[in-house]
């Protein structure tokens, strides 16, 4: 499915959409080692820093990791890179992960 490009000069829309994208799947990173786990998840806090200009209608790599997940809580981290390797945003999220 092909999507229409966003307005080039509307950087606020790109930032809003990246914020949404960063929250959609980041907590799932904490469950990578437990694919069969049935867990309810909820975000406790979500911090996003924009480091450079970007477009969400162009290719972005979302690299994620979870440095800590235990006792019903998880810490996750993500970095957004453009196709030319520029780091454009960093996100950190803490969440509940309960059976």
C-alpha positions as MATLAB code, in Angstrom:
seq = 'XXXXXXXXXXXXXXXXXXXXXXXXXXXXXXXXXXXXXXXXXXXXXXXXXXXXXXXXXXXXXXXXXXXXXXXXXXXXXXXXXXXXXXXXXXXXXXXXXXX';
ca = [
       0.000    0.000    0.000;
       1.441    3.363   -1.014;
       0.859    6.340    1.263;
       0.794    9.976    0.238;
       3.816   11.985    1.385;
       3.342   14.500    4.179;
       3.713   18.212    3.585;
       7.440   18.969    3.386;
       7.367   22.032    5.606;
       5.118   20.571    8.319;
       7.856   19.373   10.705;
       5.425   19.306   13.639;
       3.362   16.561   11.961;
       6.501   14.487   11.433;
       7.406   14.868   15.128;
       3.890   13.902   16.272;
       3.857   10.814   14.063;
       7.315    9.739   15.226;
       6.161   10.090   18.844;
       3.209    7.799   18.084;
       5.417    5.291   16.252;
       7.918    5.227   19.117;
       5.170    4.280   21.599;
       3.450    1.580   19.512;
       5.871   -1.315   19.979;
       8.748   -0.231   22.217;
       7.596   -2.104   25.360;
       7.328   -5.323   23.329;
      11.128   -5.225   23.119;
      11.242   -6.357   26.765;
       9.469   -9.607   25.783;
      11.817  -10.665   22.973;
      13.291  -13.491   25.056;
       9.808  -14.671   26.057;
       7.732  -14.965   22.869;
       5.013  -17.162   24.442;
       4.475  -14.946   27.478;
       0.963  -13.576   27.859;
       1.558  -10.190   29.411;
      -0.499   -7.052   29.856;
       1.596   -3.948   29.295;
       1.136   -0.307   30.202;
       3.455    2.646   29.739;
       4.593    4.391   32.917;
       6.616    7.095   31.229;
       7.893    7.865   27.771;
      10.717   10.289   26.990;
      11.530   11.337   23.429;
      14.359   13.587   22.255;
      14.578   14.950   18.718;
      18.204   15.345   17.622;
      17.997   16.266   13.932;
      15.470   16.922   11.165;
      13.748   13.869    9.639;
      10.710   12.792    7.668;
       8.493    9.932    8.815;
       7.398    9.263    5.228;
      10.978    8.285    4.369;
      12.956    5.239    5.493;
      13.779    5.134    9.224;
      15.485    2.388   11.217;
      14.079    1.950   14.737;
      16.732    0.119   16.749;
      15.390   -1.057   20.133;
      16.734   -2.800   23.205;
      15.641   -3.592   26.748;
      18.478   -3.291   29.254;
      16.276   -4.374   32.181;
      13.021   -6.296   32.644;
      12.139   -7.878   36.004;
       9.441   -8.023   38.667;
       6.693   -6.745   36.424;
       8.562   -3.710   35.091;
      10.570   -3.052   31.964;
      12.975   -0.407   30.737;
      13.252   -0.031   26.975;
      15.247    2.234   24.701;
      15.078    3.076   21.015;
      17.050    5.046   18.432;
      15.773    6.314   15.078;
      18.244    6.504   12.184;
      17.768    7.820    8.641;
      18.900    5.852    5.591;
      22.169    7.833    5.534;
      22.931    6.823    9.145;
      22.000   10.041   10.970;
      20.647    9.571   14.501;
      17.519   11.745   14.540;
      15.664   10.730   17.727;
      16.119    8.780   20.964;
      13.331    7.336   23.102;
      13.233    5.734   26.556;
      10.166    4.076   28.018;
       9.417    2.428   31.354;
       6.401    0.186   31.615;
       4.479   -2.424   33.544;
       4.594   -5.988   32.245;
       2.178   -8.137   34.250;
       0.980  -11.713   33.707;
];
